[in-house]
Tab-separated table of C-alpha atoms and ligand atoms in Angstrom:
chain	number	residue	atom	x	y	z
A	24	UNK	CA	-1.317	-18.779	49.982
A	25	UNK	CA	0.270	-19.647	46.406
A	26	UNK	CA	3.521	-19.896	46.004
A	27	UNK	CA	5.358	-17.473	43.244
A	28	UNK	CA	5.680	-20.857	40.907
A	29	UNK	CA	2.437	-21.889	41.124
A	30	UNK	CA	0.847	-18.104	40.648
A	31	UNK	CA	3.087	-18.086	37.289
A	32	UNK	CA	1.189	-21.222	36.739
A	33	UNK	CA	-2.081	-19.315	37.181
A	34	UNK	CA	-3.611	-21.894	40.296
A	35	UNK	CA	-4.576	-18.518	42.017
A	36	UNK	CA	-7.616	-18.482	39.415
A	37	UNK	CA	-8.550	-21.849	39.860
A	38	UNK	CA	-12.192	-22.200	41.665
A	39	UNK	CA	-13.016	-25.692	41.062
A	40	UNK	CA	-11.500	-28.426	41.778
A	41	UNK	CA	-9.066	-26.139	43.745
A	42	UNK	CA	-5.029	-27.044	43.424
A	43	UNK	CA	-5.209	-28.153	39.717
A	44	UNK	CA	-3.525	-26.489	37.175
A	45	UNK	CA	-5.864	-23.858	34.982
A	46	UNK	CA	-5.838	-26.331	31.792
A	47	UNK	CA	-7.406	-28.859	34.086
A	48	UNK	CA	-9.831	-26.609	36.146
A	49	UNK	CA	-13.552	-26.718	35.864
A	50	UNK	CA	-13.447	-23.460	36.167
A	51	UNK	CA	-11.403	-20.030	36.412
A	52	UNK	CA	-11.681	-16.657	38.071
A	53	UNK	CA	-12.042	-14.217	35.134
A	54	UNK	CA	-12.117	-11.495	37.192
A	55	UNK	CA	-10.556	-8.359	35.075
A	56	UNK	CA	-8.924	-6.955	38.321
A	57	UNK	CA	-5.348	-8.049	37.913
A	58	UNK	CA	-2.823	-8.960	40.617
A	59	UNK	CA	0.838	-7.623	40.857
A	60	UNK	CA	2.099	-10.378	38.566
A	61	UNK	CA	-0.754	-10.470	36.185
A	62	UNK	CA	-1.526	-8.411	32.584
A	63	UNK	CA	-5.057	-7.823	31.348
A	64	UNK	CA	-6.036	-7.922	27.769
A	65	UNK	CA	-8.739	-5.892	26.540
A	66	UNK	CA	-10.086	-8.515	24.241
A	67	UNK	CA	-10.752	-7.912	20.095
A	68	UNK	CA	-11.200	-11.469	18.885
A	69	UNK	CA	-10.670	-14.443	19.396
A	70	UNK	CA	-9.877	-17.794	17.511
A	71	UNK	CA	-11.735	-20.630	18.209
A	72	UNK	CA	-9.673	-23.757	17.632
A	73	UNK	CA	-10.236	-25.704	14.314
A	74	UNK	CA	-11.352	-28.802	16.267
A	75	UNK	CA	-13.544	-27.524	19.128
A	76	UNK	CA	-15.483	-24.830	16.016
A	77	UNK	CA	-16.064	-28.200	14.069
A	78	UNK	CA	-17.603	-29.979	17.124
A	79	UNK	CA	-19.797	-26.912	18.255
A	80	UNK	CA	-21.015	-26.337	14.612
A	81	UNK	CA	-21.939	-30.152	13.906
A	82	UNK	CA	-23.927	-30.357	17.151
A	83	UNK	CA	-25.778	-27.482	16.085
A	84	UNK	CA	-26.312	-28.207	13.141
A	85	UNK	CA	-24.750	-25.314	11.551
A	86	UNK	CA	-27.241	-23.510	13.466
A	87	UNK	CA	-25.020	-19.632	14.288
A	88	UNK	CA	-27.096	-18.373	16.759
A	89	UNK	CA	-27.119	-21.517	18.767
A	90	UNK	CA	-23.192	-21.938	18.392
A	91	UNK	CA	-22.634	-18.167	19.831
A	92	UNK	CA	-25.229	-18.829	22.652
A	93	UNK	CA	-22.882	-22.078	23.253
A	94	UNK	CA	-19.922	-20.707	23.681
A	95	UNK	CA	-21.350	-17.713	25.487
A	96	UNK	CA	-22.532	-20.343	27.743
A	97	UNK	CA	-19.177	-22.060	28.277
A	98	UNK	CA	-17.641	-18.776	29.232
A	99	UNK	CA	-20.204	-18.185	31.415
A	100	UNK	CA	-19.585	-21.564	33.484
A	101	UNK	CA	-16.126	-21.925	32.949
A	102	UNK	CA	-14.499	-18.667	33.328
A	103	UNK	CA	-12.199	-19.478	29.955
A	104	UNK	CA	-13.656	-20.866	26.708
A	105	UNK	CA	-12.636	-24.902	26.468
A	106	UNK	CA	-14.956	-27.256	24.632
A	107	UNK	CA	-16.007	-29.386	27.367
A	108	UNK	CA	-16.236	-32.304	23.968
A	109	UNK	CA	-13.257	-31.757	22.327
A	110	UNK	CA	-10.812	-29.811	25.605
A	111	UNK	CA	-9.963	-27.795	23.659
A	112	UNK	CA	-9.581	-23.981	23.204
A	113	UNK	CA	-7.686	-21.553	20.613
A	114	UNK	CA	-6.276	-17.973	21.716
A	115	UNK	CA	-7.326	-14.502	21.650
A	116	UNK	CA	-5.625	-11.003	20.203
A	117	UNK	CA	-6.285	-7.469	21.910
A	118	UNK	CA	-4.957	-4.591	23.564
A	119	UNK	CA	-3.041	-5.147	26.684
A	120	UNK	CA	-4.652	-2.986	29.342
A	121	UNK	CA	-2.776	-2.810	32.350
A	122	UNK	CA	0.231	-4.530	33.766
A	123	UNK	CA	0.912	-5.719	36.873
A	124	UNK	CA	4.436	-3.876	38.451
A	125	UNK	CA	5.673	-7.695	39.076
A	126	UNK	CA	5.196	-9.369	35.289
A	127	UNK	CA	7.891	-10.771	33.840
A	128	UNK	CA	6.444	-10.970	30.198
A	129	UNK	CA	7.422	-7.339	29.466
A	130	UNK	CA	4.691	-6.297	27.579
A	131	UNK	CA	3.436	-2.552	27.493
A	132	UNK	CA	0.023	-1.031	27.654
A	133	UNK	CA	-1.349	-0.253	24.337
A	134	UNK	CA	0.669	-3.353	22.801
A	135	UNK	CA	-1.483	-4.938	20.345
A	136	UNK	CA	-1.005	-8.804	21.139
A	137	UNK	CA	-2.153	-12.215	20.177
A	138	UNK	CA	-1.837	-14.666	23.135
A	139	UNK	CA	0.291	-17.784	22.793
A	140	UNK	CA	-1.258	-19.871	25.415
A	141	UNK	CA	-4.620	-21.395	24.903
A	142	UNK	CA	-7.933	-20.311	25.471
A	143	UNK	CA	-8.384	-23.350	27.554
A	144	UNK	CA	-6.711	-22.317	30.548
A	145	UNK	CA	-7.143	-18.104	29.817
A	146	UNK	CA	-9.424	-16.607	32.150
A	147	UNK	CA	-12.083	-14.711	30.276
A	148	UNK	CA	-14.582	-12.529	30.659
A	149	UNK	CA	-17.177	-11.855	27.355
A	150	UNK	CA	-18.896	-8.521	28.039
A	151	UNK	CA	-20.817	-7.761	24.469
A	152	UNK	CA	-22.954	-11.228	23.965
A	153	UNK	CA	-20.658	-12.077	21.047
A	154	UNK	CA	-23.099	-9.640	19.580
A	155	UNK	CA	-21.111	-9.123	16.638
A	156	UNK	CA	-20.340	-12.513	15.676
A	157	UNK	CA	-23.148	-14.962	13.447
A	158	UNK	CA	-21.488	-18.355	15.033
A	159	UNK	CA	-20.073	-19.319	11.381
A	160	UNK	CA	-16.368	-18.912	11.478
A	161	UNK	CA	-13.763	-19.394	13.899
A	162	UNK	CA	-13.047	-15.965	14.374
A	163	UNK	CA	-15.178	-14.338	16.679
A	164	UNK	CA	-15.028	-10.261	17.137
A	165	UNK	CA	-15.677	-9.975	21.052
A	166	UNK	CA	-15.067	-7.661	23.830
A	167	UNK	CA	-14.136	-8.037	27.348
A	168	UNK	CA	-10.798	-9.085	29.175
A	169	UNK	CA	-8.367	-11.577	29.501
A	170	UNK	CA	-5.883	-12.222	31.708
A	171	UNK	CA	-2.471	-13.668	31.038
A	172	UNK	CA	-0.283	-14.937	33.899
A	173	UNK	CA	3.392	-14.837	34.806
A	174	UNK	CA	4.369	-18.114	32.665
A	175	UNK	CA	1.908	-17.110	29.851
A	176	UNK	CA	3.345	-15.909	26.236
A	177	UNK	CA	2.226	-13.320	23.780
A	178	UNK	CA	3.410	-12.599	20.779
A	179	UNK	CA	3.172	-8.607	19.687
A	180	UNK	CA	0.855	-8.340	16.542
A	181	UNK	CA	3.133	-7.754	13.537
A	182	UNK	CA	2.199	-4.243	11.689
A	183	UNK	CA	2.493	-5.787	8.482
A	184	UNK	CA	-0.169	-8.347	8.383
A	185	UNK	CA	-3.736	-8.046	8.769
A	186	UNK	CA	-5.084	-9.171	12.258
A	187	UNK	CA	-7.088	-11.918	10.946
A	188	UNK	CA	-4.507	-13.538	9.307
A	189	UNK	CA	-1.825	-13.120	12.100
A	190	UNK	CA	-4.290	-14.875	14.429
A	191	UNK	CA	-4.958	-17.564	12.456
A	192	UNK	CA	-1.265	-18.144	11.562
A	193	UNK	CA	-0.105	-17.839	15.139
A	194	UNK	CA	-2.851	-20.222	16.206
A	195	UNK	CA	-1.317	-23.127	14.597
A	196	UNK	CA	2.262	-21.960	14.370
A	197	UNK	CA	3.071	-24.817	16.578
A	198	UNK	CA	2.733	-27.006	13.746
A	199	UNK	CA	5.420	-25.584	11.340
A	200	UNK	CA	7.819	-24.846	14.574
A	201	UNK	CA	7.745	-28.879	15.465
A	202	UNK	CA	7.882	-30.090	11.635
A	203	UNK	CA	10.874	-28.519	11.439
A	204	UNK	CA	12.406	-29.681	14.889
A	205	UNK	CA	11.621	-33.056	13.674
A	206	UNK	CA	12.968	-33.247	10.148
A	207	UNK	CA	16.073	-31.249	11.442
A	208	UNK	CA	16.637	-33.930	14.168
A	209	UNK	CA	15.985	-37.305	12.250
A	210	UNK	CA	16.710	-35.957	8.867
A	211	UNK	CA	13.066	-37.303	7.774
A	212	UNK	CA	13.870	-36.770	3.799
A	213	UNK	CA	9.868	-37.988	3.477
A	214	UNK	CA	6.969	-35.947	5.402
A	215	UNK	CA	3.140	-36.880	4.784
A	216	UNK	CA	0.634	-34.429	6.082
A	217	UNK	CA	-2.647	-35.349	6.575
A	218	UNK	CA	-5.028	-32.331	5.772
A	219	UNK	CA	-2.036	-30.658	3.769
A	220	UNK	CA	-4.874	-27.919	2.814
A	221	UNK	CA	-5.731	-26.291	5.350
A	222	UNK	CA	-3.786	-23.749	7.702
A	223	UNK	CA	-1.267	-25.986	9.929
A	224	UNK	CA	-1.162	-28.633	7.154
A	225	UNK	CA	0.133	-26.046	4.331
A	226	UNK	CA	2.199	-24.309	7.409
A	227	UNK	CA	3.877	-27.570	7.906
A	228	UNK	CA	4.808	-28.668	4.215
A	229	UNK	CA	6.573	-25.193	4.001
A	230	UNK	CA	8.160	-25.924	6.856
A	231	UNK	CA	9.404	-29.288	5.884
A	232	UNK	CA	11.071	-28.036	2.560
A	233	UNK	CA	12.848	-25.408	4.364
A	234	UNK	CA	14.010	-27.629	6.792
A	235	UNK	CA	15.280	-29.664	4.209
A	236	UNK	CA	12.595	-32.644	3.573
A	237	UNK	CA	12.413	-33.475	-0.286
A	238	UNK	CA	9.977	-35.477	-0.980
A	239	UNK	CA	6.351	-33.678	0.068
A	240	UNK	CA	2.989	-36.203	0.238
A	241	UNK	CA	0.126	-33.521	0.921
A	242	UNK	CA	-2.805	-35.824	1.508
A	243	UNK	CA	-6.448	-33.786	1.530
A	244	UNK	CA	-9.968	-34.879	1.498
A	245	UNK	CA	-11.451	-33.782	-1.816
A	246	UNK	CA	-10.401	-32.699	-5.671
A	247	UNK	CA	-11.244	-28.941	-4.798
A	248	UNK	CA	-8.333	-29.223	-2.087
A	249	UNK	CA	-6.505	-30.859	-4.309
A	250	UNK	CA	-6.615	-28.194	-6.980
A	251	UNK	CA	-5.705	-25.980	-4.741
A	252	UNK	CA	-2.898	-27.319	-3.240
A	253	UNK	CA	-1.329	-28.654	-6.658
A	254	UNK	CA	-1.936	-24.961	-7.361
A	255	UNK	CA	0.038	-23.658	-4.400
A	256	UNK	CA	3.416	-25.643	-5.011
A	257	UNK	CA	3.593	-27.083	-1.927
A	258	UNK	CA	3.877	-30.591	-1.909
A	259	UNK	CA	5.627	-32.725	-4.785
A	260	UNK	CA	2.401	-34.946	-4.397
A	261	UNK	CA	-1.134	-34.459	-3.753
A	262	UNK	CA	-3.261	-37.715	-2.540
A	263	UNK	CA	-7.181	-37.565	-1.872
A	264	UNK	CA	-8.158	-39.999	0.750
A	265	UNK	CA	-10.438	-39.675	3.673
A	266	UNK	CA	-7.998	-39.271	6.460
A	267	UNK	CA	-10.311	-41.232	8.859
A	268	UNK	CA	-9.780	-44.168	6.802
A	269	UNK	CA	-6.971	-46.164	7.066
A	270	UNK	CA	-6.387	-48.203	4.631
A	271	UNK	CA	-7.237	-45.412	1.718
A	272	UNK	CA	-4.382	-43.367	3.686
A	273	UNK	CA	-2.349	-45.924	3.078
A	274	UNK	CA	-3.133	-46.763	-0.188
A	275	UNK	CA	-2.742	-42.718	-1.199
A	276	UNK	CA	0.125	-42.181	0.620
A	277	UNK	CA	1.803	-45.206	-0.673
A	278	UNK	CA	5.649	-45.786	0.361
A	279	UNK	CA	5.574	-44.848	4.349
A	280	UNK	CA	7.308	-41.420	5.010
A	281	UNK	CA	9.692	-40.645	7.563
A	282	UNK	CA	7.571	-38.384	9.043
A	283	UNK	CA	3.496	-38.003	9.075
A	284	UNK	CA	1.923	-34.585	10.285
A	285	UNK	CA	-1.963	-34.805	11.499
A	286	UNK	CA	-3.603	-31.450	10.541
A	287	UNK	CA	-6.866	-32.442	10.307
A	288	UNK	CA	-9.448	-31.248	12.229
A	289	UNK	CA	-11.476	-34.487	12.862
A	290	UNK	CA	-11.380	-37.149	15.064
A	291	UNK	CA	-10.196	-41.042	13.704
A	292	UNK	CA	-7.071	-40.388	11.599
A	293	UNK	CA	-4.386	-42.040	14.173
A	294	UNK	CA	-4.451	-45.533	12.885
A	295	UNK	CA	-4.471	-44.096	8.734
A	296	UNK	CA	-1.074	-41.943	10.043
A	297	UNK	CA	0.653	-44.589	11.987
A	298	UNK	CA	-0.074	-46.585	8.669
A	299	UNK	CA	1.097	-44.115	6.670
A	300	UNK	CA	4.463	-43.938	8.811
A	301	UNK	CA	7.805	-45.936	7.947
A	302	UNK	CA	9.402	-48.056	10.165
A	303	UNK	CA	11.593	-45.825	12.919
A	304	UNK	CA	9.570	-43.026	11.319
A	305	UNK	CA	7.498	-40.064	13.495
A	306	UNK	CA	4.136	-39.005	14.129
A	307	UNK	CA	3.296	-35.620	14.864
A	308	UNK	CA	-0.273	-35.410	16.024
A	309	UNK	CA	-0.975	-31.878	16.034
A	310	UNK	CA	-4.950	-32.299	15.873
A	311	UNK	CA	-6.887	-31.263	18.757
A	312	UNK	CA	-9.166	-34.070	17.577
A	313	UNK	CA	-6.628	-37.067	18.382
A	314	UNK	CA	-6.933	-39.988	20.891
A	315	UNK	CA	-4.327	-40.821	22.777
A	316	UNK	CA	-5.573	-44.410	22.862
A	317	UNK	CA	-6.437	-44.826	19.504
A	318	UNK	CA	-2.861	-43.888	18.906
A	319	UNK	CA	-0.833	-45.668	21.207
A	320	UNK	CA	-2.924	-49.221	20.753
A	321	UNK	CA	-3.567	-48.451	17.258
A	322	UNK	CA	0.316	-48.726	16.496
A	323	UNK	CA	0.650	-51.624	18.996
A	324	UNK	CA	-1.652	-53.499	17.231
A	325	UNK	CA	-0.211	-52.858	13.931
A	326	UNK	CA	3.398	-53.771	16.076
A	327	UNK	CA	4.187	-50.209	13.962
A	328	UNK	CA	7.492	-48.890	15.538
A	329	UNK	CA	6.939	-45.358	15.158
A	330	UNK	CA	7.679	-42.504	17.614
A	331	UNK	CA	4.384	-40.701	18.800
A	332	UNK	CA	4.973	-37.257	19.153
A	333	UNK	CA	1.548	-34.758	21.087
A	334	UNK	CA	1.740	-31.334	18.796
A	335	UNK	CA	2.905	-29.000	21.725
A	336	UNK	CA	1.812	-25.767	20.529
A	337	UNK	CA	4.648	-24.284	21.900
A	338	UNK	CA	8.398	-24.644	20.456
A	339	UNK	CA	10.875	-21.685	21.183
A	340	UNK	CA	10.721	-19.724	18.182
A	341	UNK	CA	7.508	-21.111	16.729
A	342	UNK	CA	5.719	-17.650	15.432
A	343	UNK	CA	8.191	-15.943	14.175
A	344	UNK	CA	8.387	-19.169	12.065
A	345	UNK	CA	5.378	-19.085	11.101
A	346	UNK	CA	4.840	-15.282	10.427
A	347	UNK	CA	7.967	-15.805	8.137
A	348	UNK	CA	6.703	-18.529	6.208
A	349	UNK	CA	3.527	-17.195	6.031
A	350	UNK	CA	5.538	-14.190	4.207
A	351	UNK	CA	7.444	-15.593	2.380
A	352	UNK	CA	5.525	-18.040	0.861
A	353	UNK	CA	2.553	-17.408	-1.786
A	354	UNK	CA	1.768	-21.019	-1.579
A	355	UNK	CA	0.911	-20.766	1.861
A	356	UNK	CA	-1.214	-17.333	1.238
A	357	UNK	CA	-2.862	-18.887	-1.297
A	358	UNK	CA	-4.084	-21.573	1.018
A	359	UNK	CA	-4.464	-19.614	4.696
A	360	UNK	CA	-6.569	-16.666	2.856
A	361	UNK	CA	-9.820	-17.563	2.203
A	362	UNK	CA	-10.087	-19.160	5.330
A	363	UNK	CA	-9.387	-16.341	7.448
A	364	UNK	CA	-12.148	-14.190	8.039
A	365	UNK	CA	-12.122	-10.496	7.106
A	366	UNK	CA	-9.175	-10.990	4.795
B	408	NAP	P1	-8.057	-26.204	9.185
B	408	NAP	O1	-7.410	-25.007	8.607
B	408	NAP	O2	-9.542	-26.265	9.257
B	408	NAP	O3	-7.513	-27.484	8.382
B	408	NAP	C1	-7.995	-28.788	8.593
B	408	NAP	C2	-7.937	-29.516	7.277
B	408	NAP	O4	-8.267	-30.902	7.462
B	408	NAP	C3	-8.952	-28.928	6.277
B	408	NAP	O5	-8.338	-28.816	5.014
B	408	NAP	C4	-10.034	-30.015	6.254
B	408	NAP	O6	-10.765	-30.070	5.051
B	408	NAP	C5	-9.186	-31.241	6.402
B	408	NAP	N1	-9.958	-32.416	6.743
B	408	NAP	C6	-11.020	-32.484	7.585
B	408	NAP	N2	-11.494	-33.752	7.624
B	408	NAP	C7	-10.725	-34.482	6.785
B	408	NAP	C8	-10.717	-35.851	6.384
B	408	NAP	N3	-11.594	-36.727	6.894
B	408	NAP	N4	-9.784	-36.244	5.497
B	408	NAP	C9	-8.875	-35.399	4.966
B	408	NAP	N5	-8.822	-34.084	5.310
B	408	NAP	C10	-9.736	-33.634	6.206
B	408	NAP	O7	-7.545	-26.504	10.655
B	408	NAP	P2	-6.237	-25.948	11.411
B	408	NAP	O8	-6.546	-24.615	11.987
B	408	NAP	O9	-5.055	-26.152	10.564
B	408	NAP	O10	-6.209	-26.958	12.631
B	408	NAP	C11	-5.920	-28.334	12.406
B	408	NAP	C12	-5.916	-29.087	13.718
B	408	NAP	O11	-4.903	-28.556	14.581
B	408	NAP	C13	-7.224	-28.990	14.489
B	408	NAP	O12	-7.532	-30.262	15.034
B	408	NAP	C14	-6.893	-28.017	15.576
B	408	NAP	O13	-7.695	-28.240	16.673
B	408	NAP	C15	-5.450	-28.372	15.866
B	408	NAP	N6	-4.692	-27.355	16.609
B	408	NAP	C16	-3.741	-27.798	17.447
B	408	NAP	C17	-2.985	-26.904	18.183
B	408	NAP	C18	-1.889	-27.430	19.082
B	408	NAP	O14	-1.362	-26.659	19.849
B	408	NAP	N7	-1.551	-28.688	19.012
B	408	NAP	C19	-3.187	-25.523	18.049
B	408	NAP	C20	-4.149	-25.087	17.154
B	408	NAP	C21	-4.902	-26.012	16.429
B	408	NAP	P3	-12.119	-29.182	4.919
B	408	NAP	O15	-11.703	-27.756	5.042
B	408	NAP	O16	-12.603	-29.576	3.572
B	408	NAP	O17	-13.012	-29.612	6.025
């Protein structure tokens, strides 16, 4: 019998191995019949994360069908949908469906929600084959349930934004929520962000200025990006570089910030940020795709004293954040839009 802590924790879904934590677990219990402190989510979509869609698409070779029968697969097996390659998940919006009399999270049936937590350790249960989905985009249209436990978070879908784009802002709203922690705390006046194009890396250079940063390096992998980010007004300087190299990172980015941000979605860009990091400065390593080793004896080798911070996708406050700079930001529009699918 589970203790009320560890249920909140979701170890009642754990099947194998038993007593880990759901994040950990080989696999989950996705069965859509809740307990007392449980909600089920009648599942629209979900958003695969930037990291674990890269790996699944590359080792298919781009191949749509054989990506959708992959991750059908892992659902299958694993009762939630984590890359066994990369770990890692993304999160899911729907309808919640029924509440258990005993949840704290205070959600309502009917609610239209995007889950905070990730897919990784959400129990899930695919009931339509993905049949609606070509296995080319991160978003995938899906039915079937989800369950969220007592320690999980949600975040009610604004009416104001489409759903595609509120998913794929709230995915990654981590990102702006910690940049801003971080340049608030140290008063980092420099911030570099490494794959300043895409959704968490144009996220996070709006979230530096506001927080008071002044002197943007967006760093992105080709001239296209580059056009486009000059074009949004985002950073005071756009570098191309191959974030995977070091010593181009360096060279691009120049004077060391205060602070670097890792946004891309590739592995092999810790040693190019701790590089690209001032003495006494911060890493954020948001990517899905980081090593922790590469990291930690990357900057030993380099004897780089810089603080190593793991993006935690959760900060108190961190989607309103990003809804609001989303909003209130045509730069970052300009750059999240034609990403998002359906938008
Ligand atoms: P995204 O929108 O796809 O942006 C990634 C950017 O990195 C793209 O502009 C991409 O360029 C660029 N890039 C890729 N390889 C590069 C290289 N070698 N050099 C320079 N730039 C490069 O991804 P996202 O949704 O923002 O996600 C970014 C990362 O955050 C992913 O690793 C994702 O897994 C992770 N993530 C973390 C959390 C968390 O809680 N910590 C939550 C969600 C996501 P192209 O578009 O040209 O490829």
């Amino acid at each position: 019998m589970r203790t009320a802590a560890e249920r909140a924790l979701g170890v009642h879904r754990v099947l194998d191995p038993p007593g880990v934590l759901p994040q950990a677990a080989q696999r989950l219990d996705a069965d859509p019949a809740i307990a007392l402190d449980e909600v089920r989510i009648a599942v629209e979509r979900l958003n695969l994360d930037a990291a674990s869609f890269r790996q699944l698409s590359e080792a298919h070779g781009g191949d749509g069908d054989a990506v959708r029968a992959a991750v059908l697969e892992i659902v299958r097996t694993r009762g939630k949908m984590q890359n066994p390659v990369t770990g890692s998940g993304g999160m899911l919006m729907g309808v919640v469906d029924a509440v258990g009399p005993e949840s704290p999270l205070g959600l309502v049936v009917d609610q239209r929600v995007a889950t905070l937590v990730s897919l990784s350790l959400t129990p899930l249960w695919i009931t339509d084959g993905l049949d609606r989905w070509d296995g080319r985009s991160e978003q995938v249209p899906a039915h079937g349930t989800a369950i969220l436990f007592a320690r999980s978070i949600a975040a009610v879908l604004p009416d104001d934004l489409p759903d595609a784009v509120a998913l794929a802002v709230l995915d990654v709203c981590g990102a702006p929520a910690l940049t801003a922690r971080v340049v608030e705390r140290t008063g980092a006046r420099s911030v570099a962000v490494l794959g300043a194009a895409g959704k968490s890396g144009c996220l996070s250079l709006a979230a530096a200025a506001a927080a008071g940063a002044q002197d943007l390096t967006g760093l992105v992998r080709n001239e296209s990006e580059a056009a486009a980010l000059r074009a949004a007004g985002l950073a005071d300087r756009v570098v191309v570089a191959d974030a995977t190299d070091p010593l181009a990172v360096a060279a691009a980015v120049g004077t060391p910030a205060d602070l670097t941000v890792v946004c891309v979605d590739v592995p092999g860009a810790e040693h190019g940020a701790v590089l690209a990091t001032a003495d006494g400065g911060t890493v954020v390593f948001f990517s899905m795709a980081t090593s922790f080793p590469a990291a930690a004896l990357g900057a030993e080798g380099m004897a780089a004293d810089v603080t190593m911070l793991v993006g935690n996708g959760y900060t108190p406050g961190h989607a309103a954040l990003a809804l609001d700079l989303y909003r209130s930001n045509p730069g970052v529009r300009a750059l999240v839009d034609p990403r998002v699918t359906g938008c």
